PDB file of C-alpha atoms and ligand atoms in Angstrom:
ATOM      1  CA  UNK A   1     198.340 -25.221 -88.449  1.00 37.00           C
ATOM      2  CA  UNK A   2     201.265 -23.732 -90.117  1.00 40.00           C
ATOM      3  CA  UNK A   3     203.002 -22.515 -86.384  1.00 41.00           C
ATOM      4  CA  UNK A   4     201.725 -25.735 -84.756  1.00 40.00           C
ATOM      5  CA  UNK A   5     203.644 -27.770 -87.773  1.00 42.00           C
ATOM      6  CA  UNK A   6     206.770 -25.998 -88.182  1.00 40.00           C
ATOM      7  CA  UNK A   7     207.300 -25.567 -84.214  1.00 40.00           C
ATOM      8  CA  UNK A   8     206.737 -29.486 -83.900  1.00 42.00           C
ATOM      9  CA  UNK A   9     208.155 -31.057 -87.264  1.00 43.00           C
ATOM     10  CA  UNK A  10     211.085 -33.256 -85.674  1.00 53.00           C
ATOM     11  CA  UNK A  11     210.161 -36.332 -87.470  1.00 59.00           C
ATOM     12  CA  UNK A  12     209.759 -38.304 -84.325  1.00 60.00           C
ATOM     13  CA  UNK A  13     207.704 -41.562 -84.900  1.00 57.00           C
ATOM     14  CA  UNK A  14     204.485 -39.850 -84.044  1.00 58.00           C
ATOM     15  CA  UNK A  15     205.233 -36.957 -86.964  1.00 59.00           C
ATOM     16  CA  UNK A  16     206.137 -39.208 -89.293  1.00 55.00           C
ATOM     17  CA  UNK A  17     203.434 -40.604 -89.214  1.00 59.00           C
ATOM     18  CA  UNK A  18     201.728 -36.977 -90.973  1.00 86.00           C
ATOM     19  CA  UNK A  19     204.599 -35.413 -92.225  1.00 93.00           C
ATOM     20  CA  UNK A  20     205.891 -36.978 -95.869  1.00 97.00           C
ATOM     21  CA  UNK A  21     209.544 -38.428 -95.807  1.00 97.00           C
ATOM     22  CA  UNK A  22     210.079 -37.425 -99.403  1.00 98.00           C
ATOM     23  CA  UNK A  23     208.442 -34.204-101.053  1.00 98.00           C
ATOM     24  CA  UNK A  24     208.975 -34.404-105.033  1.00 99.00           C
ATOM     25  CA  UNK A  25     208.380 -30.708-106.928  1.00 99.00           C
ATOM     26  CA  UNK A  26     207.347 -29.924-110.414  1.00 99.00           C
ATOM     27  CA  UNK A  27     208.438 -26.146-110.068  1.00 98.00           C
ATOM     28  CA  UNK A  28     206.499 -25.251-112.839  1.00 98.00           C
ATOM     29  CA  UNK A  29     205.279 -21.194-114.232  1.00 98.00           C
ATOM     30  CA  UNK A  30     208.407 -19.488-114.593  1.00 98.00           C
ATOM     31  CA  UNK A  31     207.090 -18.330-118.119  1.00 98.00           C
ATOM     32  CA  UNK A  32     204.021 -17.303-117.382  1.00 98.00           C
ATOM     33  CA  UNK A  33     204.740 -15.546-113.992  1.00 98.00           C
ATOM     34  CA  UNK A  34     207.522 -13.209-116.347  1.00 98.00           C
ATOM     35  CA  UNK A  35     205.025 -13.031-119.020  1.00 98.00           C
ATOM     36  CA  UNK A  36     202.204 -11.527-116.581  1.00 98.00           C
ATOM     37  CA  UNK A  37     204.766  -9.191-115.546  1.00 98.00           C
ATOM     38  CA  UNK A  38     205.511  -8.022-119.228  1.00 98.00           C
ATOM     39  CA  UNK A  39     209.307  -9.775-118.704  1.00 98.00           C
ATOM     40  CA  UNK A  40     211.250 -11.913-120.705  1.00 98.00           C
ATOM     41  CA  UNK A  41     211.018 -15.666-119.564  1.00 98.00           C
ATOM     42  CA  UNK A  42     214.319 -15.739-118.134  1.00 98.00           C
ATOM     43  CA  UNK A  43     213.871 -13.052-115.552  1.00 98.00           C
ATOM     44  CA  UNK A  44     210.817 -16.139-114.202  1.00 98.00           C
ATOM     45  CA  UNK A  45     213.578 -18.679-114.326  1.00 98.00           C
ATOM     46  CA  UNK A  46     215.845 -16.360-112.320  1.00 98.00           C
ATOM     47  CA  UNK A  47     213.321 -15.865-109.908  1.00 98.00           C
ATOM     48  CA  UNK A  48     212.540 -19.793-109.953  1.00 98.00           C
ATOM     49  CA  UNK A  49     215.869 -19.959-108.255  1.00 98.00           C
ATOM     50  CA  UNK A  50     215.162 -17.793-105.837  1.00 98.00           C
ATOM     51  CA  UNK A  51     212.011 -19.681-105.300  1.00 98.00           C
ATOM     52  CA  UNK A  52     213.695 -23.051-105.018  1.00 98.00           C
ATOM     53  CA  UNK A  53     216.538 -21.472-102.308  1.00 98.00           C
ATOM     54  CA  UNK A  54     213.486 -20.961 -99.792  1.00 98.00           C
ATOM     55  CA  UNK A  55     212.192 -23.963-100.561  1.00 98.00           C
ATOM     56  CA  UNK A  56     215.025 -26.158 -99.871  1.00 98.00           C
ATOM     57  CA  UNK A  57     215.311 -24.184 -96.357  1.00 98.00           C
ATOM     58  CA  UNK A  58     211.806 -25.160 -95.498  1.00 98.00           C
ATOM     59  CA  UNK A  59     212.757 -28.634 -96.027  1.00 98.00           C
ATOM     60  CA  UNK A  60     215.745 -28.512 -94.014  1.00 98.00           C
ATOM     61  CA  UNK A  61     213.913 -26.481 -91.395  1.00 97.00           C
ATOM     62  CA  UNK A  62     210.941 -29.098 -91.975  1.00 96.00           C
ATOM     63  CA  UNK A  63     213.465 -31.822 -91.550  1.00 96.00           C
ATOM     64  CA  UNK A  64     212.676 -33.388 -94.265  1.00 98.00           C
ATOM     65  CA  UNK A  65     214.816 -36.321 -95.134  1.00 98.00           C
ATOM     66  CA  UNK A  66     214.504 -36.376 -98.967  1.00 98.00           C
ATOM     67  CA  UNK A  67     213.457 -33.189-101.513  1.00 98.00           C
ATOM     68  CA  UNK A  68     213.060 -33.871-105.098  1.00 99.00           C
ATOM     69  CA  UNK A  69     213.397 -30.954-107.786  1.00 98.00           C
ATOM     70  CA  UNK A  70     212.395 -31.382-111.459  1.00 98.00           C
ATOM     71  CA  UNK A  71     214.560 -28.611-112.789  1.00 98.00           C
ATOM     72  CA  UNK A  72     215.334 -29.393-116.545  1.00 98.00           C
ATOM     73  CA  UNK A  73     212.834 -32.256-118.642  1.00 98.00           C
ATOM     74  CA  UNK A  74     214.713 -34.443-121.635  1.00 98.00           C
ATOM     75  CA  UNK A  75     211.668 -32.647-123.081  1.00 98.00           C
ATOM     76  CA  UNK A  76     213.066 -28.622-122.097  1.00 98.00           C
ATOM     77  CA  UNK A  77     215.508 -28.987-124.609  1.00 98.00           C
ATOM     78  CA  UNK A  78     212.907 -28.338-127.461  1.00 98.00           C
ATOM     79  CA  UNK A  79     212.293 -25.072-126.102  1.00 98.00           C
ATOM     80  CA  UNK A  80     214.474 -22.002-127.728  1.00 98.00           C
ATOM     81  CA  UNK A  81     218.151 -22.388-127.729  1.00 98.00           C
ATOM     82  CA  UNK A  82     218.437 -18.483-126.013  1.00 98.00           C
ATOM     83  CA  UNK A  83     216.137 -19.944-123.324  1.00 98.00           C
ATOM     84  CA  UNK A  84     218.369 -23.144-122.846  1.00 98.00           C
ATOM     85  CA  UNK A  85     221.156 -21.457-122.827  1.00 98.00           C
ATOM     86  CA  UNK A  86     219.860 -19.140-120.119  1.00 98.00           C
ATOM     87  CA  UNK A  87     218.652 -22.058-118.170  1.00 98.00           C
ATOM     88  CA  UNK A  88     222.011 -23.605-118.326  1.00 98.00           C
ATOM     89  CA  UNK A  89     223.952 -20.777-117.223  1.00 98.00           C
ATOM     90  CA  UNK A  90     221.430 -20.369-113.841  1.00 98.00           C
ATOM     91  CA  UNK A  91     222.616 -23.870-113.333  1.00 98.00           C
ATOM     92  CA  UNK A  92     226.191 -23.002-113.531  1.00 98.00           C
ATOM     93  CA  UNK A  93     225.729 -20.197-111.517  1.00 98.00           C
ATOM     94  CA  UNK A  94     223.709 -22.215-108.880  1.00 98.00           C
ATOM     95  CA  UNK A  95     226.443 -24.994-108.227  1.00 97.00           C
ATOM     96  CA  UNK A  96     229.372 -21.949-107.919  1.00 97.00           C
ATOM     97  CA  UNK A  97     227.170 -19.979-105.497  1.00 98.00           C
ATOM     98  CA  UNK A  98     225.309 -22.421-103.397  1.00 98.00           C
ATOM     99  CA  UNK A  99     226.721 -25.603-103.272  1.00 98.00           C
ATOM    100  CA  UNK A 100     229.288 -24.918-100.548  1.00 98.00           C
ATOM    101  CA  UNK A 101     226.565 -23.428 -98.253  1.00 98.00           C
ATOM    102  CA  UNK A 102     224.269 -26.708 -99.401  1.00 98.00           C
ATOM    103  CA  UNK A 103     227.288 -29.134 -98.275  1.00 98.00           C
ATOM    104  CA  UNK A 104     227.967 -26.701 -94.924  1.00 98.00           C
ATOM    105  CA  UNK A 105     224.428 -27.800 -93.960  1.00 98.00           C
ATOM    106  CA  UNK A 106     225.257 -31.227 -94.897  1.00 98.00           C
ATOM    107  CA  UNK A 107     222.810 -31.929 -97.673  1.00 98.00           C
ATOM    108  CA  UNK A 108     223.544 -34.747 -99.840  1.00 98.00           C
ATOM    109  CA  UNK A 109     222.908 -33.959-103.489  1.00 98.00           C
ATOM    110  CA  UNK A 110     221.804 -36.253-105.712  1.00 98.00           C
ATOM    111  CA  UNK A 111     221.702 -35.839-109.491  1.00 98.00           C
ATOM    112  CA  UNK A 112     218.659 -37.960-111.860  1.00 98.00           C
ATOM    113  CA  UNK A 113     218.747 -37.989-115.610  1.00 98.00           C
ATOM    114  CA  UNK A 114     220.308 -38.962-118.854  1.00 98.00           C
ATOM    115  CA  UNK A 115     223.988 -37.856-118.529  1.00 98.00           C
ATOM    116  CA  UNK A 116     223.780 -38.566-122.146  1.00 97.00           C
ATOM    117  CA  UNK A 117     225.116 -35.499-124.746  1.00 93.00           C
ATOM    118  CA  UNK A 118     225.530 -32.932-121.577  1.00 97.00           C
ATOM    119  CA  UNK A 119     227.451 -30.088-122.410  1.00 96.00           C
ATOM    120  CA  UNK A 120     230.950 -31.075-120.618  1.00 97.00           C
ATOM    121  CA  UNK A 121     231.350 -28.348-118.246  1.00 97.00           C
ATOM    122  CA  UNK A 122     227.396 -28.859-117.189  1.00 98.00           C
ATOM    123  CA  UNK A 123     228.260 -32.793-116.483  1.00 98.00           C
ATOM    124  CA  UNK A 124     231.575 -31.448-114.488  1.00 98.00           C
ATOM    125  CA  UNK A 125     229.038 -29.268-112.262  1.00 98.00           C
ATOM    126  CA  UNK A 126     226.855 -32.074-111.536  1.00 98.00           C
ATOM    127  CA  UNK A 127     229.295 -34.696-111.047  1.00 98.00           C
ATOM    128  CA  UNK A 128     231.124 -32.325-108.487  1.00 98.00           C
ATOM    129  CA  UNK A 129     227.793 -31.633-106.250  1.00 98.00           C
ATOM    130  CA  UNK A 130     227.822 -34.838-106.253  1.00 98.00           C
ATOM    131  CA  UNK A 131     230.947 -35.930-105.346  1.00 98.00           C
ATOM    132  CA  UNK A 132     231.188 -32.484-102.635  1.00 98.00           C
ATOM    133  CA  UNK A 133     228.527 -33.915-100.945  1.00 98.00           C
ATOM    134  CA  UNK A 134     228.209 -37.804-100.973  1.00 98.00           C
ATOM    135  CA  UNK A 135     229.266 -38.286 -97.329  1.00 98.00           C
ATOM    136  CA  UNK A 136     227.008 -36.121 -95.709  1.00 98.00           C
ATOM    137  CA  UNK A 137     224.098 -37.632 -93.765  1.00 98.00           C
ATOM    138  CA  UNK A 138     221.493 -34.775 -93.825  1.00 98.00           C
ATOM    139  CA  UNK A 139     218.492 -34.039 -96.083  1.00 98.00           C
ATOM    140  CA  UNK A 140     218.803 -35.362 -99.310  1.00 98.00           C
ATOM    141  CA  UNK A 141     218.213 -33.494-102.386  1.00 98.00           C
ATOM    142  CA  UNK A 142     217.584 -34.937-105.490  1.00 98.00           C
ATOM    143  CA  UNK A 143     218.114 -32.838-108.476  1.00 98.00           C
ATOM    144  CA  UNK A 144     216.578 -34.032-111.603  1.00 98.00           C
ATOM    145  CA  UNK A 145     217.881 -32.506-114.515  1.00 98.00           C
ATOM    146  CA  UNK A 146     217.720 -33.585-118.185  1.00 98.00           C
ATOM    147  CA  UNK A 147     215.126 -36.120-116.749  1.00 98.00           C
ATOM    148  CA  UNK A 148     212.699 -37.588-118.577  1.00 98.00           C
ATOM    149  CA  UNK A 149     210.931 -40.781-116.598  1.00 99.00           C
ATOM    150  CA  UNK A 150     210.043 -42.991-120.040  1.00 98.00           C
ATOM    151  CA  UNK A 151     213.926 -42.391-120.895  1.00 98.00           C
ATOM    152  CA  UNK A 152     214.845 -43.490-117.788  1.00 98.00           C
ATOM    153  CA  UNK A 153     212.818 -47.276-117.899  1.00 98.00           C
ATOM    154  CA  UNK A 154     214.412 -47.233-121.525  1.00 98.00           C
ATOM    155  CA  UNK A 155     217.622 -47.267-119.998  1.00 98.00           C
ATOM    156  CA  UNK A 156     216.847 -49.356-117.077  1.00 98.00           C
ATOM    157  CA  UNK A 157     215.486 -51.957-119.467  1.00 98.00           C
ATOM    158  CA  UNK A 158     218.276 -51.645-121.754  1.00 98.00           C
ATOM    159  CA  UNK A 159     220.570 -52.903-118.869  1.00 98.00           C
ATOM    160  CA  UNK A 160     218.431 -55.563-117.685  1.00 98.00           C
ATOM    161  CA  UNK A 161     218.186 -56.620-121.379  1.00 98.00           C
ATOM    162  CA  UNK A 162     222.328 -56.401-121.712  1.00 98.00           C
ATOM    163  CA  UNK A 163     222.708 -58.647-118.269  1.00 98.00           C
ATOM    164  CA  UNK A 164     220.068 -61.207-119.403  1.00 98.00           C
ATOM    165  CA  UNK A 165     221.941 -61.721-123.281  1.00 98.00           C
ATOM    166  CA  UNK A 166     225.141 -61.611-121.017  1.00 98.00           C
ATOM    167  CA  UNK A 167     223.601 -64.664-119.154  1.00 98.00           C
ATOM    168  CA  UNK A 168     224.381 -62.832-115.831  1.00 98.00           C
ATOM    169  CA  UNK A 169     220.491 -62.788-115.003  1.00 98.00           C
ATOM    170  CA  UNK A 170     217.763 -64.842-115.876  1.00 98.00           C
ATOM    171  CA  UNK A 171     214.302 -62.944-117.658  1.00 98.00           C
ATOM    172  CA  UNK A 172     212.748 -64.921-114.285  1.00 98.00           C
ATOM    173  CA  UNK A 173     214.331 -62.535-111.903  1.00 98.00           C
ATOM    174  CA  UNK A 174     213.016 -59.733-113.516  1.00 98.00           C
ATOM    175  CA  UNK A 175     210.392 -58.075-110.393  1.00 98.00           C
ATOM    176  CA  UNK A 176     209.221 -54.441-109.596  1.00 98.00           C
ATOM    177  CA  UNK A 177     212.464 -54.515-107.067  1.00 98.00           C
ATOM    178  CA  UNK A 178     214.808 -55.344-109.766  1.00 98.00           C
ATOM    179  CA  UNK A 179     213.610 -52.638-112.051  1.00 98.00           C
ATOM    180  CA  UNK A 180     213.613 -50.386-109.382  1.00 98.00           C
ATOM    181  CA  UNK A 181     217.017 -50.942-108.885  1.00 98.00           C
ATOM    182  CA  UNK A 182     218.569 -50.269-111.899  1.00 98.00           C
ATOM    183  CA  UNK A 183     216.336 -46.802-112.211  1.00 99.00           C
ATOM    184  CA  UNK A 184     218.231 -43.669-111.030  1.00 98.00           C
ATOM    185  CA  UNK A 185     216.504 -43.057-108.242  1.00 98.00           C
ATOM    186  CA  UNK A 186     217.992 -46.761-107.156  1.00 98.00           C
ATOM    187  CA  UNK A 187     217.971 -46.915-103.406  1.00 98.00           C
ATOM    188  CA  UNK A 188     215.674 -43.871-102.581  1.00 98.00           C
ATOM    189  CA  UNK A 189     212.388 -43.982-101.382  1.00 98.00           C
ATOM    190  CA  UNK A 190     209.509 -43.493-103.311  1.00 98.00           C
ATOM    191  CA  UNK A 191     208.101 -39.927-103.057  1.00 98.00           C
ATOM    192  CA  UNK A 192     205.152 -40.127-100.703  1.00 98.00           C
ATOM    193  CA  UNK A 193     203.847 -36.245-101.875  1.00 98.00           C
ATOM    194  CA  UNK A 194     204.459 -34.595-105.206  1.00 98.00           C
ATOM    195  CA  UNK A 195     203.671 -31.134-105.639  1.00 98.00           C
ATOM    196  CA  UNK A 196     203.090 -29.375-108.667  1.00 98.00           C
ATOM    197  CA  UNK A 197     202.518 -25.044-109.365  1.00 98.00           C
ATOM    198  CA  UNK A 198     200.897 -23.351-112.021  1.00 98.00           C
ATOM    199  CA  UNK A 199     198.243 -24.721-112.216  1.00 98.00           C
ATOM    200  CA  UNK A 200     198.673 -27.498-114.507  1.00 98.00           C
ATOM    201  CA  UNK A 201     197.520 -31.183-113.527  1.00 98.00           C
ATOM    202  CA  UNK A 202     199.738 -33.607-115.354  1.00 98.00           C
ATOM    203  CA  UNK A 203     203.083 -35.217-114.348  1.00 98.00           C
ATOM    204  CA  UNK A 204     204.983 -34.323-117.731  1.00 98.00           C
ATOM    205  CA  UNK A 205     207.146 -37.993-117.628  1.00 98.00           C
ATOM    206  CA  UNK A 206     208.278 -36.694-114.183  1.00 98.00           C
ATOM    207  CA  UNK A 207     208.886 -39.945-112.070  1.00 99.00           C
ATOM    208  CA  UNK A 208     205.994 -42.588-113.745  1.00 98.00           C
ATOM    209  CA  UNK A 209     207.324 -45.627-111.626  1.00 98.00           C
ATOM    210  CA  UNK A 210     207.806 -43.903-108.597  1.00 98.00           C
ATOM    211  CA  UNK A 211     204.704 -41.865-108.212  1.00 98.00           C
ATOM    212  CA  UNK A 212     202.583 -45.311-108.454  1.00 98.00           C
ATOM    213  CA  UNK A 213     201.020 -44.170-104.668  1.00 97.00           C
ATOM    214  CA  UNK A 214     202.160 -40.695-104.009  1.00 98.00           C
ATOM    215  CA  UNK A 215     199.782 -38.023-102.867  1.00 98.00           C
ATOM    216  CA  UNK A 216     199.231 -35.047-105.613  1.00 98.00           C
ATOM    217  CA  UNK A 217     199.050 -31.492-104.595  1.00 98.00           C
ATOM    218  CA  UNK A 218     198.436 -28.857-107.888  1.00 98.00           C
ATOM    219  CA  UNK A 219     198.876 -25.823-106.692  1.00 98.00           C
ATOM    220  CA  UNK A 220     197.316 -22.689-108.400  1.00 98.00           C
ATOM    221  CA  UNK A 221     200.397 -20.221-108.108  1.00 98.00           C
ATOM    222  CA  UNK A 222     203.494 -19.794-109.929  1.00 98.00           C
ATOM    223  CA  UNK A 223     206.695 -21.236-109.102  1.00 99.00           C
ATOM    224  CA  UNK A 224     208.317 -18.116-108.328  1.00 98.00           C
ATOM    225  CA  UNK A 225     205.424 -16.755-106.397  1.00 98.00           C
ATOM    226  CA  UNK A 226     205.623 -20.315-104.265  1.00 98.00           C
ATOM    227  CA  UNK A 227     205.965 -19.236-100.254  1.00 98.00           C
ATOM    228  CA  UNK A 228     206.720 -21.170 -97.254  1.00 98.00           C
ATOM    229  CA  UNK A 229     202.654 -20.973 -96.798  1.00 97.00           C
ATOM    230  CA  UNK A 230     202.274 -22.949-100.091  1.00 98.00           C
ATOM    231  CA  UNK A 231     204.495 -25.704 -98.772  1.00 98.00           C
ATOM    232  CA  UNK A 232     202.737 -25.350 -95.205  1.00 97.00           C
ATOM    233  CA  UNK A 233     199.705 -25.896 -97.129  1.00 97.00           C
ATOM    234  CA  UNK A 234     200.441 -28.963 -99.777  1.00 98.00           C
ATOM    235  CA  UNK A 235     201.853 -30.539 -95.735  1.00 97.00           C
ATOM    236  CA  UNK A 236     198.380 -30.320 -94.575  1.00 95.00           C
ATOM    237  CA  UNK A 237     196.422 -31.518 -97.449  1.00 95.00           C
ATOM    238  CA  UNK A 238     198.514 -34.754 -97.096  1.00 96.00           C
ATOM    239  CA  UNK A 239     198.152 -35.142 -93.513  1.00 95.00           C
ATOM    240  CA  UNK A 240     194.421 -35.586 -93.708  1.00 93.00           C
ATOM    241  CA  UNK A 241     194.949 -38.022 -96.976  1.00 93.00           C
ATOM    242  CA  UNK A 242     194.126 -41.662 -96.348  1.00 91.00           C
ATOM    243  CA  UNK A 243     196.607 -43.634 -98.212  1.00 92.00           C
ATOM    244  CA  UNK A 244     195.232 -47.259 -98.865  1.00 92.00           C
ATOM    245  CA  UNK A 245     197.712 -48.869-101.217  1.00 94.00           C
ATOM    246  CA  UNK A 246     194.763 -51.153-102.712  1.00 94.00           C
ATOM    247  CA  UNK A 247     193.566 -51.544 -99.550  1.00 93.00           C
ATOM    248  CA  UNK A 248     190.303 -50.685 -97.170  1.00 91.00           C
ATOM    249  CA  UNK A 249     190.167 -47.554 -95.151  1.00 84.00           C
ATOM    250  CA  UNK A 250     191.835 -47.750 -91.558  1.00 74.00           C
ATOM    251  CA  UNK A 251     188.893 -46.404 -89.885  1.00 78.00           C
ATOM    252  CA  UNK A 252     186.592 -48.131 -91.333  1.00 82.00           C
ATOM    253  CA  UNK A 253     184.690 -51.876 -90.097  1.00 84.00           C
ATOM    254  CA  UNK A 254     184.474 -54.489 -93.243  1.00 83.00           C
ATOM    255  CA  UNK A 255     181.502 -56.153 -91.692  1.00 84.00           C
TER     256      UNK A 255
HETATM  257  C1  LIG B   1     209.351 -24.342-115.235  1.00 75.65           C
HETATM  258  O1  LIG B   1     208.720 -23.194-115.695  1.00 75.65           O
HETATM  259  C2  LIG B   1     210.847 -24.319-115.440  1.00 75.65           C
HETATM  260  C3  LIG B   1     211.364 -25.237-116.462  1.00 75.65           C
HETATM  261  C4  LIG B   1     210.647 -26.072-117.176  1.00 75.65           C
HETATM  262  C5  LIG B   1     212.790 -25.213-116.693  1.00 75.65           C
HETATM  263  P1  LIG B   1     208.308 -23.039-117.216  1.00 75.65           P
HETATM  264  O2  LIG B   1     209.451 -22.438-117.959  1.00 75.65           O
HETATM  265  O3  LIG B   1     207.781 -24.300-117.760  1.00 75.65           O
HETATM  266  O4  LIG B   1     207.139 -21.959-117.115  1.00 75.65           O
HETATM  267  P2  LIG B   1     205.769 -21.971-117.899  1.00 75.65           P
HETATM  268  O5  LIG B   1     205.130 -23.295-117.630  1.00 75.65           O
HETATM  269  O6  LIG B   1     206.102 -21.781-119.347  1.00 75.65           O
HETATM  270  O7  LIG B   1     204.992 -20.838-117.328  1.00 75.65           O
HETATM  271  C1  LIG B   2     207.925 -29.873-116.454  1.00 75.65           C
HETATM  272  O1  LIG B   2     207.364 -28.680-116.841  1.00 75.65           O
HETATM  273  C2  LIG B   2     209.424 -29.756-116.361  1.00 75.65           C
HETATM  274  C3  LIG B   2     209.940 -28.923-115.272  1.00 75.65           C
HETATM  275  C4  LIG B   2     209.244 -28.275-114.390  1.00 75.65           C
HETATM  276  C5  LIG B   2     211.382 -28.876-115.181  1.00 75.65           C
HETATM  277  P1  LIG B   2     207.039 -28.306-118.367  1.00 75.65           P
HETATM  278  O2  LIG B   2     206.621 -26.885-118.351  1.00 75.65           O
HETATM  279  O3  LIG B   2     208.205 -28.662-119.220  1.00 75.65           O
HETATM  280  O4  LIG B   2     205.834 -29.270-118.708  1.00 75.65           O
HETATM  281  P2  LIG B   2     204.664 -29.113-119.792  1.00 75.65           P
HETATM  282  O5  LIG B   2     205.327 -28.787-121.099  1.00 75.65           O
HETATM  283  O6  LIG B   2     203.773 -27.999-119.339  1.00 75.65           O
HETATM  284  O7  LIG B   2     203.940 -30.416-119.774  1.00 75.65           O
HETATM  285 MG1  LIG B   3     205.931 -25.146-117.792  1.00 75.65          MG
END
């Protein structure tokens, strides 16, 4: 299975039809896979990146047309201020070394989040991958960072709220598409598989709305130890998932 699909992933109709338009990842065991090793947690989150490199270039090699990364929670920044601090700086370090080669292979970044209380130069990094990037027409790759998914319906609602005391909208034209639009993932599709590692099975306010009918994949291996294989693998448990939307099975007769 794992030749067959990478040798034929083109998204033609036909593929489509098996292979997800939009993968979302909790890259999640950093810690732990350092802490097995008898390292300190940053030396996970270092290899996390490398992790997430070969990921992105099985999407692109996948043809994948959207990739979502959970890389920093609204949450992470109760953790210790050394770790933070380290996190940030792999970020940093990220956008100086990769993001030329990500807009040479013309991969439109994205950022998600509360831009809320950044650190300045962190904003600057963000805003510039994705300003670099915004015309390209290839994958897109949607980075959230300092993303927390009951934050962002606060602030969703908090506009809708402004425009209706404004009198610019009316509480009647408040629908599912008008929230959606005012969320930061305005405009994107829905992920239709989300993919967890470490083992855990929970979402951790990682995209609440959104996820209403995507496919979940928990995957019992660290984020660092993640391989092309795992990937090839998470593909082919949603290829043989029936996906109903509140309605009856295709193959099946009602009467
Ligand atoms: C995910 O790995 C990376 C971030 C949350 C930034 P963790 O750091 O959560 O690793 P574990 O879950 O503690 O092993
Ligand atoms: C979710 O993982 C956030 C990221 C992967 C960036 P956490 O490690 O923060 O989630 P919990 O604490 O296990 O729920
Ligand atoms: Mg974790």
């Amino acid at each position: 299975m794992h030749d067959a699909m990478s040798s034929s992933l083109t998204q033609t109709d036909e593929e489509r039809r098996i292979l997800p338009r939009h993968v979302a990842f909790i890259m999640d065991g950093n810690g732990r896979w350092a802490q097995q090793r008898g390292l300190p947690r940053i030396a996970g989150h270092r290899a996390g990146v490398e992790s997430l490199r070969k990921t992105i270039g099985h999407a692109l090699k996948l043809k994948l047309e959207y990739l979502t990364l959970f890389s920093f929670s609204s949450e992470n920044w109760s953790r210790p201020a050394s770790e933070v601090d380290a996190i940030m700086g792999l970020l940093r370090r990220f956008v100086r070394s990769d993001l030329a080669e990500l807009n040479a292979k013309n991969v439109r970044i994205k950022i998600i989040g509360s831009r809320d209380n950044l650190p300045a130069d962190i904003l600057n990094y963000l805003i510039e991958a994705e300003n670099t990037t915004e015309a390209n027409t290839g994958m897109t790759l949607i980075v959230a960072f300092n993303y927390g998914a009951r934050d962002e319906i606060c602030r969703a609602t908090q506009t809708i709220a402004h425009k209706v005391a404004n009198g610019e909208l009316s509480p009647d034209e408040i629908d599912e598409a008008l929230l959606g639009s005012e969320l930061d993932t305005a405009g994107l599709p829905d992920p239709d598989l989300l993919i967890r590692t470490s083992g855990e099975s929970r979402l951790s306010n990682f995209l609440l709305w959104q996820s209403a009918y995507t496919e979940f994949v928990f995957l019992d291996v660290f984020w660092p130890d993640f391989a092309e294989g795992d990937f090839d693998q998470a593909l082919e448990h949603f290829a043989k998932r029936d996906r109903r939307y509140g309605n009856v099975c295709s193959t099946q007769s009602v009467v």
